[in-house]
mmCIF file of C-alpha atoms in Angstrom:
data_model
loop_
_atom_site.group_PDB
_atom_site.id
_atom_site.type_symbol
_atom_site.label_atom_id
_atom_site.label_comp_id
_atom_site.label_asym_id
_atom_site.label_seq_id
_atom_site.Cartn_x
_atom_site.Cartn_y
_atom_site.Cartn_z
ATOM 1 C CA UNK F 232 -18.993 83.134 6.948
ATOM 2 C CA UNK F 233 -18.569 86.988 6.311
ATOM 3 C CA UNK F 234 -14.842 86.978 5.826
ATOM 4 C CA UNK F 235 -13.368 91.008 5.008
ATOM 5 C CA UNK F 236 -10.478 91.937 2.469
ATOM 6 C CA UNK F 237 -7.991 92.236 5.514
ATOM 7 C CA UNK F 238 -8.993 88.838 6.636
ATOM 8 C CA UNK F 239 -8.253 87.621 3.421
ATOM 9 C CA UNK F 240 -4.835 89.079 3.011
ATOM 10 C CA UNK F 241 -4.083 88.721 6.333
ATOM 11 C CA UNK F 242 -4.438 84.929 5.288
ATOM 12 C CA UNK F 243 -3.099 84.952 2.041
ATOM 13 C CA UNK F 244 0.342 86.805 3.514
ATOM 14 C CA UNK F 245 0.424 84.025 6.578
ATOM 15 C CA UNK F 246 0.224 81.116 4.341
ATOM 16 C CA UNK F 247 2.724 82.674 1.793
ATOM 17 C CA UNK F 248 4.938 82.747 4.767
ATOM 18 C CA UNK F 249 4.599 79.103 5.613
ATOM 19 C CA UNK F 250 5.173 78.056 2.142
ATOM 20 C CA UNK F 251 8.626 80.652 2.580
ATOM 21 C CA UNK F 252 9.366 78.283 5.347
ATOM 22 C CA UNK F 253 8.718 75.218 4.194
ATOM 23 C CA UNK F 254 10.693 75.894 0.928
ATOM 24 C CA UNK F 255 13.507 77.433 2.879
ATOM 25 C CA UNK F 256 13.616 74.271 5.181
ATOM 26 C CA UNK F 257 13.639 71.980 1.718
ATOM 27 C CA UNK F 258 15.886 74.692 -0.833
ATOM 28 C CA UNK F 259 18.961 71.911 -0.418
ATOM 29 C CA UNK F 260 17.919 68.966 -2.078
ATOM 30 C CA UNK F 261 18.718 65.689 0.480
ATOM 31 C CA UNK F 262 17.052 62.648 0.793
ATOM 32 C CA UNK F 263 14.159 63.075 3.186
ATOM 33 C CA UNK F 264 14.128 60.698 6.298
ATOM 34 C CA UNK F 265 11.408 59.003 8.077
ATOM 35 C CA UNK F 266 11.967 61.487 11.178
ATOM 36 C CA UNK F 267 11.941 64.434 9.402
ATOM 37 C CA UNK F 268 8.498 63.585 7.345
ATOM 38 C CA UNK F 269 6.917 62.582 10.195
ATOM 39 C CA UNK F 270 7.745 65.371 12.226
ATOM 40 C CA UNK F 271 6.811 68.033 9.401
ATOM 41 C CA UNK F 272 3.413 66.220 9.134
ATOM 42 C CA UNK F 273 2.535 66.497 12.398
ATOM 43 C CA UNK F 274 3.239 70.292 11.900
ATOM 44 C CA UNK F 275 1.062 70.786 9.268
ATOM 45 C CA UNK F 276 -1.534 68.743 10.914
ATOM 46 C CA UNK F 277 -1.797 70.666 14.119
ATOM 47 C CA UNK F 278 -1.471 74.185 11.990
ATOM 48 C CA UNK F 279 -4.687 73.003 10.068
ATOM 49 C CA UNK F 280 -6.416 72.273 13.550
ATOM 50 C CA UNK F 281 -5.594 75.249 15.125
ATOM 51 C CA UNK F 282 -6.553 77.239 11.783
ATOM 52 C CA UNK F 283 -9.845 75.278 11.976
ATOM 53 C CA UNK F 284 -10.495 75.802 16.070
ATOM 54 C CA UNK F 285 -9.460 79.708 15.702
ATOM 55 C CA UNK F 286 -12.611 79.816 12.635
ATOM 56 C CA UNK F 287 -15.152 77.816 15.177
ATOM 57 C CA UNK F 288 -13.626 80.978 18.010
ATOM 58 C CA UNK F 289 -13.871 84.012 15.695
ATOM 59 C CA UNK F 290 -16.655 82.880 13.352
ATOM 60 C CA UNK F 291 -18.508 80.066 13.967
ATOM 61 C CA UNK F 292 -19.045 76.282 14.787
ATOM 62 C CA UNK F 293 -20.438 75.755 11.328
ATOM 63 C CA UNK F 294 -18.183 76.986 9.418
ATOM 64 C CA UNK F 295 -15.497 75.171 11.290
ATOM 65 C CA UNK F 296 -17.056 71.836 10.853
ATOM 66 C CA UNK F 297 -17.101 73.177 7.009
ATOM 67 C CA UNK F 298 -13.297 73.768 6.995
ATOM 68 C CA UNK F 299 -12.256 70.012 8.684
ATOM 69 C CA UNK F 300 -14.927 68.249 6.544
ATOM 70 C CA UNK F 301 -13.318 69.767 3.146
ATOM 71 C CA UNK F 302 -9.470 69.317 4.652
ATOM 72 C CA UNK F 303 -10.221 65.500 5.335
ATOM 73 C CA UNK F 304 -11.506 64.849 2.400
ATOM 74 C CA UNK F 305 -8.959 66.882 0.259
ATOM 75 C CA UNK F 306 -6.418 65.346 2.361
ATOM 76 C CA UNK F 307 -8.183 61.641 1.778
ATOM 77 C CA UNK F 308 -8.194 62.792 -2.179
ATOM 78 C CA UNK F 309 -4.302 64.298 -2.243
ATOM 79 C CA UNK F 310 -2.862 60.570 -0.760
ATOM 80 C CA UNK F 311 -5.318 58.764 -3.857
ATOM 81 C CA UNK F 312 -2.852 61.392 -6.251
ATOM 82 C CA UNK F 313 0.137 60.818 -4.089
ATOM 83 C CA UNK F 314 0.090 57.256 -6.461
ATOM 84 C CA UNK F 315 0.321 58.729 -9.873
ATOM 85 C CA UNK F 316 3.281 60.913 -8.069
ATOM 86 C CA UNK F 317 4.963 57.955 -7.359
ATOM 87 C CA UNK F 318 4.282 56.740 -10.820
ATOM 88 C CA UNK F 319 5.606 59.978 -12.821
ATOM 89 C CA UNK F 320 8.858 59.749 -10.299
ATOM 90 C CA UNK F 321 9.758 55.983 -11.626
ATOM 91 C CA UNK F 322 9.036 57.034 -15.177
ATOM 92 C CA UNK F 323 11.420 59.673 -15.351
ATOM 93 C CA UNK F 324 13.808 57.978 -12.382
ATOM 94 C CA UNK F 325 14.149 61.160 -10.375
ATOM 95 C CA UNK F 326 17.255 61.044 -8.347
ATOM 96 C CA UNK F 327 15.732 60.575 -4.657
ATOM 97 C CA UNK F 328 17.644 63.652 -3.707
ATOM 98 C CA UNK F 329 15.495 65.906 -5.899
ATOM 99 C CA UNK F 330 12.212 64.394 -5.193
ATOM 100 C CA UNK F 331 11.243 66.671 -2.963
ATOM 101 C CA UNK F 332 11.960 70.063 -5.255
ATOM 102 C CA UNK F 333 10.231 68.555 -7.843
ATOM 103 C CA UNK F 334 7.042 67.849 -5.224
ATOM 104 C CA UNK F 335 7.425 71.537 -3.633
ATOM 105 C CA UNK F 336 7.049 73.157 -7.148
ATOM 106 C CA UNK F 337 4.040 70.704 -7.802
ATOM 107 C CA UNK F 338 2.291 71.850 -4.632
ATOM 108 C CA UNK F 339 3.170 75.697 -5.470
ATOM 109 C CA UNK F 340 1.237 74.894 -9.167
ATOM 110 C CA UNK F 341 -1.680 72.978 -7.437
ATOM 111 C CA UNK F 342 -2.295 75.798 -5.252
ATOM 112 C CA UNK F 343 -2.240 78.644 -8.302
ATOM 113 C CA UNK F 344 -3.976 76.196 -10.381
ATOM 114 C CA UNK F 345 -7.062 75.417 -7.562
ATOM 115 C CA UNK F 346 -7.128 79.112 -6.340
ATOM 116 C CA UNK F 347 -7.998 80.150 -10.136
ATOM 117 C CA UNK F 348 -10.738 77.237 -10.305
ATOM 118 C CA UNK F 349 -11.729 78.178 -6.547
ATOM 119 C CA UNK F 350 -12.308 81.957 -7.603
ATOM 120 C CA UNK F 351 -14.433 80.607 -11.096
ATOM 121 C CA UNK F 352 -16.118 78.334 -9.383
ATOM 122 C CA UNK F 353 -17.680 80.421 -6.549
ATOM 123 C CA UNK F 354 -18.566 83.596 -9.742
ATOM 124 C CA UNK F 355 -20.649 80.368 -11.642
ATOM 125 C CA UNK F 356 -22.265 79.087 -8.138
ATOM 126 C CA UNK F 357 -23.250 82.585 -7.183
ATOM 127 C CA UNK F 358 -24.410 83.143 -10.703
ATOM 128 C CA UNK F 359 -26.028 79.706 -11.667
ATOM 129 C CA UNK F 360 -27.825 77.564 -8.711
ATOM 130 C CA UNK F 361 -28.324 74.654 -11.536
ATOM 131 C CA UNK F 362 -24.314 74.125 -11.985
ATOM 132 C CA UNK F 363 -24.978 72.210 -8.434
ATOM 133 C CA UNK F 364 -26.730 69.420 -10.576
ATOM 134 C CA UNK F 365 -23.536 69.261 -12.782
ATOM 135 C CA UNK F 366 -21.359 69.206 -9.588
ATOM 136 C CA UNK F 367 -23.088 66.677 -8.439
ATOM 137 C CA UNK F 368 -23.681 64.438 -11.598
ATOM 138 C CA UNK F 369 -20.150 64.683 -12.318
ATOM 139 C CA UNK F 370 -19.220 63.146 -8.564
ATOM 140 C CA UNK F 371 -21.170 59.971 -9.314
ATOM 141 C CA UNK F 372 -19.797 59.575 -12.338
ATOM 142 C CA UNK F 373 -16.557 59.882 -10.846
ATOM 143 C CA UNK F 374 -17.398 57.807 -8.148
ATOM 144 C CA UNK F 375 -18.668 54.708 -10.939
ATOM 145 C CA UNK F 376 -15.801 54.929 -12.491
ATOM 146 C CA UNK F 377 -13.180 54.578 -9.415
ATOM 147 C CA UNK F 378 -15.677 51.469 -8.709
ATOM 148 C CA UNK F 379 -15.316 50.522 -12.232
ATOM 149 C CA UNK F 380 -11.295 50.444 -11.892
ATOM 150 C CA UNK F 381 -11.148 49.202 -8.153
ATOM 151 C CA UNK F 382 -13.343 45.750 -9.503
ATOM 152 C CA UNK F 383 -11.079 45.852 -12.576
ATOM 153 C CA UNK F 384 -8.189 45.223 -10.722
ATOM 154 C CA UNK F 385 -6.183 46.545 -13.351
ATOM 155 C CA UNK F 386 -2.857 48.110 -11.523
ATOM 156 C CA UNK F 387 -1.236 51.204 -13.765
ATOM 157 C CA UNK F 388 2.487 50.456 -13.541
ATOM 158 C CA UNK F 389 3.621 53.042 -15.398
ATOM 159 C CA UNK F 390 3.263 56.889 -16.439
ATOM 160 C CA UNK F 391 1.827 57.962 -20.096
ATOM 161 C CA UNK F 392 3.155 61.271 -20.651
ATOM 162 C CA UNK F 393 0.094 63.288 -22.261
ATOM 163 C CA UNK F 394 0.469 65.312 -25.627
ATOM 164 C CA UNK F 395 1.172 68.605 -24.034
ATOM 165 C CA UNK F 396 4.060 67.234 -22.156
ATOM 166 C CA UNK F 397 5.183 65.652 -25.414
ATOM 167 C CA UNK F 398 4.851 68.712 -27.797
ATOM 168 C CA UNK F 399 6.898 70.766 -25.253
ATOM 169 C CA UNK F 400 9.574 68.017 -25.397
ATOM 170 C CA UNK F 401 9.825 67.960 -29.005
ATOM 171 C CA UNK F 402 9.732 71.851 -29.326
ATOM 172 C CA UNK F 403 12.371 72.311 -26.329
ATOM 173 C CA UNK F 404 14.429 69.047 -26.399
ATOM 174 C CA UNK F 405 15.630 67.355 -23.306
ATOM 175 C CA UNK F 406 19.055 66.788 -21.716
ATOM 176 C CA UNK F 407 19.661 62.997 -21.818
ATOM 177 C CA UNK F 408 20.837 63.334 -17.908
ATOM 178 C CA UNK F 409 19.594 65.546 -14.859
ATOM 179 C CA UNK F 410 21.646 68.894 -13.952
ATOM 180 C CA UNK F 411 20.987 69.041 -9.954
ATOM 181 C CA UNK F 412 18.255 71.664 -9.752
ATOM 182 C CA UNK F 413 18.848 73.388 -13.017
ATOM 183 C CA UNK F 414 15.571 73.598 -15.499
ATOM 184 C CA UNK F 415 17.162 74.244 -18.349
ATOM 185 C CA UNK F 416 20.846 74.109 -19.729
ATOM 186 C CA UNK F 417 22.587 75.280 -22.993
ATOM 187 C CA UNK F 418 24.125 72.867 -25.150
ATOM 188 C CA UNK F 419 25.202 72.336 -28.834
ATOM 189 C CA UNK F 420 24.387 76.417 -28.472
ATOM 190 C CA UNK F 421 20.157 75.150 -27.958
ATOM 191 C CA UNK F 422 18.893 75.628 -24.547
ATOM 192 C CA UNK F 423 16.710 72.835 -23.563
ATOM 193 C CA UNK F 424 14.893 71.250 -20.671
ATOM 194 C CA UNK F 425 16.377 69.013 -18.201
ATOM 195 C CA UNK F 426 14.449 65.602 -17.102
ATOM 196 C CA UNK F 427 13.507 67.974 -13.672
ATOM 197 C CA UNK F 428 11.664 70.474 -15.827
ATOM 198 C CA UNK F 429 9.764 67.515 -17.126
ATOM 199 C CA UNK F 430 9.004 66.127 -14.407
ATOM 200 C CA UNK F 431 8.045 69.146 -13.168
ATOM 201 C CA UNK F 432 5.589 69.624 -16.128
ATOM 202 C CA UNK F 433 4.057 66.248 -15.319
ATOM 203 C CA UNK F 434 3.374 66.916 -12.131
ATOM 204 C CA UNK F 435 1.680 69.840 -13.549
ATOM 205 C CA UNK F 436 -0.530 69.146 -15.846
ATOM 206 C CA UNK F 437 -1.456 65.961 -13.598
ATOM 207 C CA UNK F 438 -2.792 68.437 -11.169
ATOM 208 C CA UNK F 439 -5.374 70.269 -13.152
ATOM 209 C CA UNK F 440 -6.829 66.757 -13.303
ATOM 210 C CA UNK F 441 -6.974 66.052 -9.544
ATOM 211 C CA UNK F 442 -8.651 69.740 -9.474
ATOM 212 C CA UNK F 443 -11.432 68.492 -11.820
ATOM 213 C CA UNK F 444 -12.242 66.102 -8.594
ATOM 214 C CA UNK F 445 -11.541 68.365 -5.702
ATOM 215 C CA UNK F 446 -13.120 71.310 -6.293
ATOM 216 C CA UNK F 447 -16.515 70.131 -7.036
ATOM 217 C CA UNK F 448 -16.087 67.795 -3.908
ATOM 218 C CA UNK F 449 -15.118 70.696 -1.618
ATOM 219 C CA UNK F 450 -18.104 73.199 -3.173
ATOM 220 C CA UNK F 451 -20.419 70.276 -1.891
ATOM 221 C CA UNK F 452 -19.152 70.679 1.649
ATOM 222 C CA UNK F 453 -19.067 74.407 1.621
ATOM 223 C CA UNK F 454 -19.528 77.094 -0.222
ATOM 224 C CA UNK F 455 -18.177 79.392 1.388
ATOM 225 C CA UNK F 456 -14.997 80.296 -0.650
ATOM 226 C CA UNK F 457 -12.615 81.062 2.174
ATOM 227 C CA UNK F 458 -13.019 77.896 3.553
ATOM 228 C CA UNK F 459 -12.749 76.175 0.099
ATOM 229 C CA UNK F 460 -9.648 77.875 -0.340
ATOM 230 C CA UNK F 461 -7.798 77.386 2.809
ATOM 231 C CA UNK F 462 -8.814 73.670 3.380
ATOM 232 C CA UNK F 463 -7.122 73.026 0.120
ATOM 233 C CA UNK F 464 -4.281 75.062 0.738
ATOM 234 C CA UNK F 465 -3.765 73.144 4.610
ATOM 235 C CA UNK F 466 -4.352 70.217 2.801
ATOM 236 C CA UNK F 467 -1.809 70.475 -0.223
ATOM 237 C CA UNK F 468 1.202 72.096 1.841
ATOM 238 C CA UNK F 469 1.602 69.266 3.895
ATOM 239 C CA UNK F 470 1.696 67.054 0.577
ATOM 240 C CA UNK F 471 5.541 66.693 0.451
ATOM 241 C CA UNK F 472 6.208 65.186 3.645
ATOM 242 C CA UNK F 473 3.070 62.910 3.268
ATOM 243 C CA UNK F 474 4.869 61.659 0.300
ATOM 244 C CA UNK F 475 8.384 60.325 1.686
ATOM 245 C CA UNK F 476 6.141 59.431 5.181
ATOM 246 C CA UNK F 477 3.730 56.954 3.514
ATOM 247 C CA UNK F 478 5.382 56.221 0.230
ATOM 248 C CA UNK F 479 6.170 52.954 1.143
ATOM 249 C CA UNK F 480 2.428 52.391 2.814
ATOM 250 C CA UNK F 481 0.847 53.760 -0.528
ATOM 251 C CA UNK F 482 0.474 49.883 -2.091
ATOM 252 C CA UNK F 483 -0.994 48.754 0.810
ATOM 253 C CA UNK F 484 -4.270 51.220 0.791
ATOM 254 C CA UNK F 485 -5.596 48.479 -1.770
ATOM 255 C CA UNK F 486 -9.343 49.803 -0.940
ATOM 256 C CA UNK F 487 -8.651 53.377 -0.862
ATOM 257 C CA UNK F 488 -10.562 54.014 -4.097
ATOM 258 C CA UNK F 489 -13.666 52.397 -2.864
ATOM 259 C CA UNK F 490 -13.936 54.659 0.252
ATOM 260 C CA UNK F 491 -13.124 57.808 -1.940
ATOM 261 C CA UNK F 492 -16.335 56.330 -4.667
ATOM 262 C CA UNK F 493 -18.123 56.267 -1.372
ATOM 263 C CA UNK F 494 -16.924 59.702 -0.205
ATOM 264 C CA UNK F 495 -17.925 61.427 -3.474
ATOM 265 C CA UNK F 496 -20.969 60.086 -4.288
ATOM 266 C CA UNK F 497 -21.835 60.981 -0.685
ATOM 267 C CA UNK F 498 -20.991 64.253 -1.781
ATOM 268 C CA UNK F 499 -22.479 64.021 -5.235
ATOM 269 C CA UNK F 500 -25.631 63.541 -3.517
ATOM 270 C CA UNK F 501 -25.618 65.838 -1.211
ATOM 271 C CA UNK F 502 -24.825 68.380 -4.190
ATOM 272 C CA UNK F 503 -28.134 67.361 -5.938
ATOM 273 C CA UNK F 504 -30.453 67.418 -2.637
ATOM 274 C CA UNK F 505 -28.629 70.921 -1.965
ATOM 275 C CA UNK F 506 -29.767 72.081 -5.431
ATOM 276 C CA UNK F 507 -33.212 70.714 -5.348
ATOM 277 C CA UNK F 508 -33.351 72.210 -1.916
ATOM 278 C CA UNK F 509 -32.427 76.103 -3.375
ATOM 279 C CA UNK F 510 -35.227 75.501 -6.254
ATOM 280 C CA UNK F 511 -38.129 74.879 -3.670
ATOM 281 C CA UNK F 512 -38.461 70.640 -3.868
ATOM 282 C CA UNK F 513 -38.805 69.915 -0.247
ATOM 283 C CA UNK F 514 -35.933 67.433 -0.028
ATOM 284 C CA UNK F 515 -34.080 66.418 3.111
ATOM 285 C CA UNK F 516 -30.984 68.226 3.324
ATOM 286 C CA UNK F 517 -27.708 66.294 4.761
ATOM 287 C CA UNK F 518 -25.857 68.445 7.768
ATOM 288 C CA UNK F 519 -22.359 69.057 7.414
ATOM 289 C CA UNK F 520 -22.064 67.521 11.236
ATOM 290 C CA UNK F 521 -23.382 64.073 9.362
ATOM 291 C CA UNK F 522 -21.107 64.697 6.578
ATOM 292 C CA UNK F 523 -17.875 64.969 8.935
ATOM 293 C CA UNK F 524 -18.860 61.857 10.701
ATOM 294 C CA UNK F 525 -19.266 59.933 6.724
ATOM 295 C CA UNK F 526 -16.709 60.895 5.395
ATOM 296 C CA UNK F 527 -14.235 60.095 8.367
ATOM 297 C CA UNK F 528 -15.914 56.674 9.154
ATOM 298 C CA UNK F 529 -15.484 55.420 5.734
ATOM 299 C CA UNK F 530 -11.684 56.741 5.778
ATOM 300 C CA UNK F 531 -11.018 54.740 9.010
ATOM 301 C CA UNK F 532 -13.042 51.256 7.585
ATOM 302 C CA UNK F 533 -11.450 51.786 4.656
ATOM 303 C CA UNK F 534 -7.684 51.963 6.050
ATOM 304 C CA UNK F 535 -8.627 49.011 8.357
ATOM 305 C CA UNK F 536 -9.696 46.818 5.659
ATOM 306 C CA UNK F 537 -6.586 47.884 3.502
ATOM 307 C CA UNK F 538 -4.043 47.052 5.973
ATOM 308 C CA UNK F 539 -5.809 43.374 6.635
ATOM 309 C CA UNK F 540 -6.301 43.150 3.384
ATOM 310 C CA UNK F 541 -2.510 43.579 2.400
ATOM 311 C CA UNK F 542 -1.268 41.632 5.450
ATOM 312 C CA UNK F 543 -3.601 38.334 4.082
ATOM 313 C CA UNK F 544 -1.915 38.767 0.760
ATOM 314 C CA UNK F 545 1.608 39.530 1.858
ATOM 315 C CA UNK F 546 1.065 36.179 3.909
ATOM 316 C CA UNK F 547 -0.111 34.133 0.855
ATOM 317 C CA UNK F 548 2.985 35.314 -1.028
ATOM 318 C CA UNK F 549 4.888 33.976 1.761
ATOM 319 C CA UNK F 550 3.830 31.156 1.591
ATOM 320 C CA UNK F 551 3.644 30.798 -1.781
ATOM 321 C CA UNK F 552 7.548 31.502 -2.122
ATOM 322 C CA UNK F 553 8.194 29.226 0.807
ATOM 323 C CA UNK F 554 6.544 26.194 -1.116
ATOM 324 C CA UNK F 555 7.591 26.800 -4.551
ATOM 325 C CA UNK F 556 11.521 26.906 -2.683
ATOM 326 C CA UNK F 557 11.329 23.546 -1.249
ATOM 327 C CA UNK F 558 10.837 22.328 -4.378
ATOM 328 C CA UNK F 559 13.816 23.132 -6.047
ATOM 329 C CA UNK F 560 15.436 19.950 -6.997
ATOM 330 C CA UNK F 561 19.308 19.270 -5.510
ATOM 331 C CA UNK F 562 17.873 19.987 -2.063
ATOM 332 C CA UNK F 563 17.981 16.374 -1.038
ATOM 333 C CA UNK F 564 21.863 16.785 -0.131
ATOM 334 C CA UNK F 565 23.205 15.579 3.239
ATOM 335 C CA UNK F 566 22.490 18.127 5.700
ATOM 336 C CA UNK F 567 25.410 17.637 7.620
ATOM 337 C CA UNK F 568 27.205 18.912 4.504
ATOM 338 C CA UNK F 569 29.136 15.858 4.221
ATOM 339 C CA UNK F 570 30.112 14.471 -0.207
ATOM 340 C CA UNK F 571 28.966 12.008 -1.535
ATOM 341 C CA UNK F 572 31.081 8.468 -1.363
ATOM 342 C CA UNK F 573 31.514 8.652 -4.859
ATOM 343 C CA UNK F 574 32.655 12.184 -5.485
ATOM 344 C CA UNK F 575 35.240 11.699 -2.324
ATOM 345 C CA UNK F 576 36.689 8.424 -3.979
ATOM 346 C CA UNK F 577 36.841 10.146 -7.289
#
């Protein structure tokens, strides 16, 4: 899609003005209620549609199709990170009033961070056709290893704090307690960090990770850099409220990292065909209509099976409780909760 400069900053200043909003609505930190998550979900939701119906009106059905296929699956990729959120916010027990600063800033350095790797990786695409085979090989590999942890069953329960967040610890220090929404605070005459810039720092450094997995994903959707930019951007801004709406659902996804293996080696593959395709090997080449219709059937199976999945287990534990409790000795007393003869004549 032949997208101009004004286009662009016509974009650029209209999402700048949503993320305004959205950090005006959150700039007094409160715990975040079930009502007001869902509500700003929805909002984001719809805004992505109508973003994604006004492309298919002023430019064209493909590139539309482009646009949802990369927001589902970025979406379907930002709820797999939403865990190791919820992971780094235990670690450093963030007080559940500040939870959502701490995931507004995150989303502000996920979009910087993805907008720099956005802009290199469209120069090296438009440069080097052959970095489609590394895109591609790198999205299987992925897509193993998620299969490799999923059969593992091996459940992280905690965060390891890497050794850049470390070193900037030990060079800065950190208050023992948090200071509201203060980053840093002066004491002994030192300034140092408080636990929010940490945490803040985790979050991070966590998401030039998830980048490593969503941009080659997206570039095997589209490459049309517009579209890779503002389907991550749609995507990411309605992070925060995804968080505090499905927080507690999160556990129960139990086969959400098979669908995403399945998702990107879909997309690995279709990275590799793509690339054979642009060096002459007549190779079939997979539609982004068919790609749409993949990736959202395997989201929807996948979320199914979870849910059943969870409900069988959360039964069995029932169950399990409910037997192991009646077999607690003493419970053999009279159940009209009448003493024994004995104890009455003592």
């Amino acid at each position: 899609m032949d997208v101009s400069l004004t286009v662009w900053v016509l974009t650029i200043l209209g999402l700048s003005v949503l993320i305004g909003a959205d950090f005006f609505i959150g700039r007094k930190p409160h715990d975040v209620s079930i009502k007001e998550a869902g509500i700003w979900t929805i909002v984001w939701i719809v805004l992505a549609a109508l973003f994604g119906i006004g492309i298919a009106i002023w430019g064209n059905s493909q590139a539309s199709g482009e646009f949802f296929a990369g927001y589902i699956t970025e979406k379907s990729l930002s709820v797999d990170n939403l865990f190791v959120f919820v992971l780094i916010m235990a670690k450093f027990s963030v007080p559940s009033h500040l939870q959502q600063r701490v995931l507004l800033i995150g989303v502000l350095i996920a979009l910087v961070l993805r907008a720099i790797f956005i802009a290199a990786g469209a120069a090296i695409i438009a440069s080097f056709s052959w970095v489609f085979y590394i895109f591609g090989a790198f999205l299987i590999y992925t897509a193993w290893k998620l299969i490799q942890e999923a059969r593992s069953g091996e459940d992280e329960d905690d965060f390891e704090e890497n050794r850049l967040l470390k070193s900037v610890e030990k060079r800065f220090g950190v208050a023992d307690r948090y200071h509201g929404t203060k980053l840093f605070i002066h004491e002994n005459g030192k300034r140092i960090m408080t636990p929010l810039m940490v945490v803040m720092l985790a979050i991070g450094t966590t998401d030039i990770l998830f980048a490593l997995d969503s941009i080659p994903a997206i570039f095997g959707l589209t490459q049309d850099p517009y579209i890779v930019f503002t389907a991550n951007a749609f995507a990411l801004m309605g992070l925060r409220q995804l968080y505090f709406l499905i927080g507690g659902l999160l556990k129960k996804l139990v086969h959400l990292s098979y669908g995403l293996s399945v998702i990107l080696g879909f997309i690995g593959v279709k990275l590799v065909l793509h690339a054979l395709h642009e060096n002459g090997v007549h190779v079939p080449e997979i539609s982004i209509g068919f790609s749409l219709a993949v990736i959202g059937g395997v989201l929807v199976i996948t979320t199914i099976t979870s849910l059943i999945a969870s409900k069988k287990q959360a039964q069995r534990e029932a169950a399990e409780a409910a037997a192991a409790g009646g077999d607690k000795p003493g419970d053999d007393k009279p159940v009209d909760g009448s003493q024994d003869k004995d104890s009455v004549e003592a």
